[in-house]
C-alpha positions as semicolon CSV with decimal commas, in nm:
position;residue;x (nm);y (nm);z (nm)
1;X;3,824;7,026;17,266
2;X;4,137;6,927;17,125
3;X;4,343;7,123;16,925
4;X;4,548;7,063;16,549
5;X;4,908;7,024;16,701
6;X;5,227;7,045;16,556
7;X;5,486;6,705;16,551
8;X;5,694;6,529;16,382
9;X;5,727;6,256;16,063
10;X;5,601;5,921;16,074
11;X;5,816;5,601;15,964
12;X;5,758;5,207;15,800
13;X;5,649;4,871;15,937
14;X;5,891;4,651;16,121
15;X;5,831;4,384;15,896
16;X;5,834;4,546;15,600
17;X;6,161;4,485;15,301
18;X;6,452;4,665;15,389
19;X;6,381;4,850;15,026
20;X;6,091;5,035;15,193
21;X;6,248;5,251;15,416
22;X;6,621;5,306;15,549
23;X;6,738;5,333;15,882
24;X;6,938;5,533;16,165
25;X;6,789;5,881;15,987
26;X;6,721;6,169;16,277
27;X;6,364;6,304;16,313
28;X;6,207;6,507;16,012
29;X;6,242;6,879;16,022
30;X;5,951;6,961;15,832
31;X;5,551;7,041;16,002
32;X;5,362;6,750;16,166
33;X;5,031;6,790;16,332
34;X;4,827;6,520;16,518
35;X;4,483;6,558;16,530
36;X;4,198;6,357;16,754
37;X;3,950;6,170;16,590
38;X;3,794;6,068;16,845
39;X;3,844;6,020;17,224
40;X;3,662;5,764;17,480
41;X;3,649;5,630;17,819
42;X;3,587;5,696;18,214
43;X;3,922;5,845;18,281
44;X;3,905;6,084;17,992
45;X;3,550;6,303;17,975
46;X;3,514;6,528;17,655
47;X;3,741;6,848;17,738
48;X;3,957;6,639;17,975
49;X;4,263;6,544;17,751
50;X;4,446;6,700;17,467
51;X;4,799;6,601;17,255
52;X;5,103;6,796;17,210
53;X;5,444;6,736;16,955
54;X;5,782;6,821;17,098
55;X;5,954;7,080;16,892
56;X;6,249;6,893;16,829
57;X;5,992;6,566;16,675
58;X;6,108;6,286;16,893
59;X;5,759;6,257;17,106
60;X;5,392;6,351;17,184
61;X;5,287;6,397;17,513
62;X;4,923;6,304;17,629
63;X;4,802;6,524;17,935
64;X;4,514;6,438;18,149
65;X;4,315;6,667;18,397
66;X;4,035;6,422;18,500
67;X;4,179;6,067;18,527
68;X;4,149;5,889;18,876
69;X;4,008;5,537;18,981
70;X;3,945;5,499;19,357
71;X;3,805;5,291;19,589
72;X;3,632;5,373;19,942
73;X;3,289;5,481;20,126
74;X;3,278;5,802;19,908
75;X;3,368;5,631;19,604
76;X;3,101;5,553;19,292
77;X;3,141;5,129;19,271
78;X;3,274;5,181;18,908
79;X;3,540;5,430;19,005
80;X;3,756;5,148;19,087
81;X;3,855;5,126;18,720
82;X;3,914;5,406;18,484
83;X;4,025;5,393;18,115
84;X;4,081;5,613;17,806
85;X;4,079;5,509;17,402
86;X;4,258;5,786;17,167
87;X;4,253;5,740;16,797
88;X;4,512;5,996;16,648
89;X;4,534;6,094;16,294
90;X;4,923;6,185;16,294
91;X;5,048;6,409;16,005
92;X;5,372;6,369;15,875
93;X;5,619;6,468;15,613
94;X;5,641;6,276;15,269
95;X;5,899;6,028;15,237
96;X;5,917;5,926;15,670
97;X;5,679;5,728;15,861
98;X;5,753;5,637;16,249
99;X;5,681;5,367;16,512
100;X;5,686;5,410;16,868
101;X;6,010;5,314;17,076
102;X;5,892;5,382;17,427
103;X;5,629;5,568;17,666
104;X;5,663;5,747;17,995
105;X;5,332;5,713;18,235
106;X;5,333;5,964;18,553
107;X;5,089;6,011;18,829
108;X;5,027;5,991;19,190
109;X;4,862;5,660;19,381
110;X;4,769;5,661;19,719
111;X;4,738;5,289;19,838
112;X;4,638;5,198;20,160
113;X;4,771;4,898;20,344
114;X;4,635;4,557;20,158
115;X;4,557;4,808;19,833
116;X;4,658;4,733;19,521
117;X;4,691;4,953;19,210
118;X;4,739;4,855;18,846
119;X;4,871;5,078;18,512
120;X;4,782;4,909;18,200
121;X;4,884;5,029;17,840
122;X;4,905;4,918;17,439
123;X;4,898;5,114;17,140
124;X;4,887;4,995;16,772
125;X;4,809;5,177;16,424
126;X;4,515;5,065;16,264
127;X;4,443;4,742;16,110
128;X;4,786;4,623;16,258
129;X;4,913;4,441;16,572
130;X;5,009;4,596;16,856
131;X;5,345;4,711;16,946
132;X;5,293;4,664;17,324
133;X;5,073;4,541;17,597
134;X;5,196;4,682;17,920
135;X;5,080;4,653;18,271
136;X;5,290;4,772;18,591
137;X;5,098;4,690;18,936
138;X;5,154;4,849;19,271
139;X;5,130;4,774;19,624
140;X;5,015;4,973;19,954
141;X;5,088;5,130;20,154
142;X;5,210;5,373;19,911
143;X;5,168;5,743;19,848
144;X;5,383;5,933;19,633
145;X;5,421;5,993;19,261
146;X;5,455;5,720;19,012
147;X;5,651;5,668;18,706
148;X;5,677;5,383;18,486
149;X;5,835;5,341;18,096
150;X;5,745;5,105;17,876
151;X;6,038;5,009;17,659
152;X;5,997;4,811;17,301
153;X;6,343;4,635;17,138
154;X;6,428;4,820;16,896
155;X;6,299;4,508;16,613
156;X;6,013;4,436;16,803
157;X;5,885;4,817;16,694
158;X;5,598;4,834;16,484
159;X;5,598;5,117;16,194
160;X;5,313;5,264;15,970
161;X;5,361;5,135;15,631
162;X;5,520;5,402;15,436
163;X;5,238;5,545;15,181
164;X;4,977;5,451;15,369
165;X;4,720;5,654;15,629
166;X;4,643;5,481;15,955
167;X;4,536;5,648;16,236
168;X;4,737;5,540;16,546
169;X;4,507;5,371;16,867
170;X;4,597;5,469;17,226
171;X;4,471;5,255;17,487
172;X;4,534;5,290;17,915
173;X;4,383;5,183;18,187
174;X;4,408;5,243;18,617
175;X;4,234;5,023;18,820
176;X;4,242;5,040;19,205
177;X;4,127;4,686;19,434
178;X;4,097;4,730;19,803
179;X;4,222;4,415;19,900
180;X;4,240;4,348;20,229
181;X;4,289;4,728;20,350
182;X;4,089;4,902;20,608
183;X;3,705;4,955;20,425
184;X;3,668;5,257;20,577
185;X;3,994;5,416;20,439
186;X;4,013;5,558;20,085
187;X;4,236;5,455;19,811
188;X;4,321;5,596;19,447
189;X;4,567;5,604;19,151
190;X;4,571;5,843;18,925
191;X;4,712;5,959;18,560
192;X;4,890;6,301;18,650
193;X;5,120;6,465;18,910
194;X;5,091;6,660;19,203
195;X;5,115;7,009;19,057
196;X;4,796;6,873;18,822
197;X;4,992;6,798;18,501
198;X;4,953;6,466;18,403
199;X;5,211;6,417;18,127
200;X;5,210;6,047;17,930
201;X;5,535;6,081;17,667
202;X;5,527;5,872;17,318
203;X;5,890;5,866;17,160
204;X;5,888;5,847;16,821
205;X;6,152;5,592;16,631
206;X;6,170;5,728;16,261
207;X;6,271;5,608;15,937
208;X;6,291;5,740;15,601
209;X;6,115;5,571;15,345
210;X;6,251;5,482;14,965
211;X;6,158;5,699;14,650
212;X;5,941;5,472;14,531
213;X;5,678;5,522;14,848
């Protein structure tokens, strides 16, 4: 269902001593793979989703083929929400661990007048906080593709302690409310574009950790 991928070095927690891991170092050169260890939720059904590493190792991407809440006579009275969990086991280089500096969300929503759409995202490594909690609502009438980037300053970034193996948590959510628009009209938002591609990009922020990890 999913498949071992190739990617790039992970880096140390924010709050970590500065003798744990030094900054401003590029993105490792050496093989990463990312792995699923398990995957849940409406908007992503087993076969539905799968992970990929750039080849230069400054982001995954996380593509979609079945991710769509909608609201309407033909629509199932839980489609109106949809969600996905990912927990990734991300392997890295020795000596580099990584946090996550910002994500791109695409799709398409089509929002009829008095509909309202919302995008929801976080992601956190295991046992830790969160780096983010991110929402981004929309208004009809709209219909066209969407786009939105979550952005974390640059100390606010949470890394994976250097030494240490924790799978990194992926959670987003769509959720479509008809509002006040026309009850015989149908609207939806989903997680992908309109050639069927739904591309979610994770930038990686890397740092190098000291000898002693």
């Amino acid at each position: 269902m999913f498949a071992a991928l190739s990617a790039a070095a992970l880096t140390a927690l924010t709050m970590l001593s500065p003798a744990g891991y030094h900054d401003d170092v590029p993105p490792p050169t050496g093989k990463i793979t990312i792995d699923v260890a398990t995957v849940n939720g409406s908007g992503c059904p087993a076969g539905t989703a799968a992970v990929a590493v750039s080849p230069d190792n400054t982001s995954f991407t996380v593509s979609y083929s079945d991710y769509l809440a909608k609201v309407g006579p033909d629509a199932d009275p839980t489609a109106f929400r949809k969600n996905c969990q990912l927990n990734l086991i991300v392997n890295i280089p020795q000596g580099f661990t990584y946090g996550i500096a910002s994500a791109d969300y695409r799709g398409f929503a089509h929002l009829e007048p008095g509909a309202t759409g919302l995008e929801k995202a976080s992601y956190y490594f295991q046992g830790m906080s969160e780096t983010g909690r991110f929402q981004t609502p929309f208004a009809g009438p709209l219909s066209d593709n969407w786009q939105v980037t979550d952005s974390t300053e640059i100390g606010a970034i949470v890394y994976k302690p250097c030494g240490e193996q924790r799978n990194f948590n992926i959670n987003t959510e769509l959720r479509v409310d008809a509002g006040t628009s026309d009850p015989s009209k149908t609207s939806f938002m989903s997680m992908d574009s309109t050639d069927g591609n739904i591309d979610t990009t994770y930038h990686f922020e890397w740092k190098e950790c000291s000898k002693e990890w």
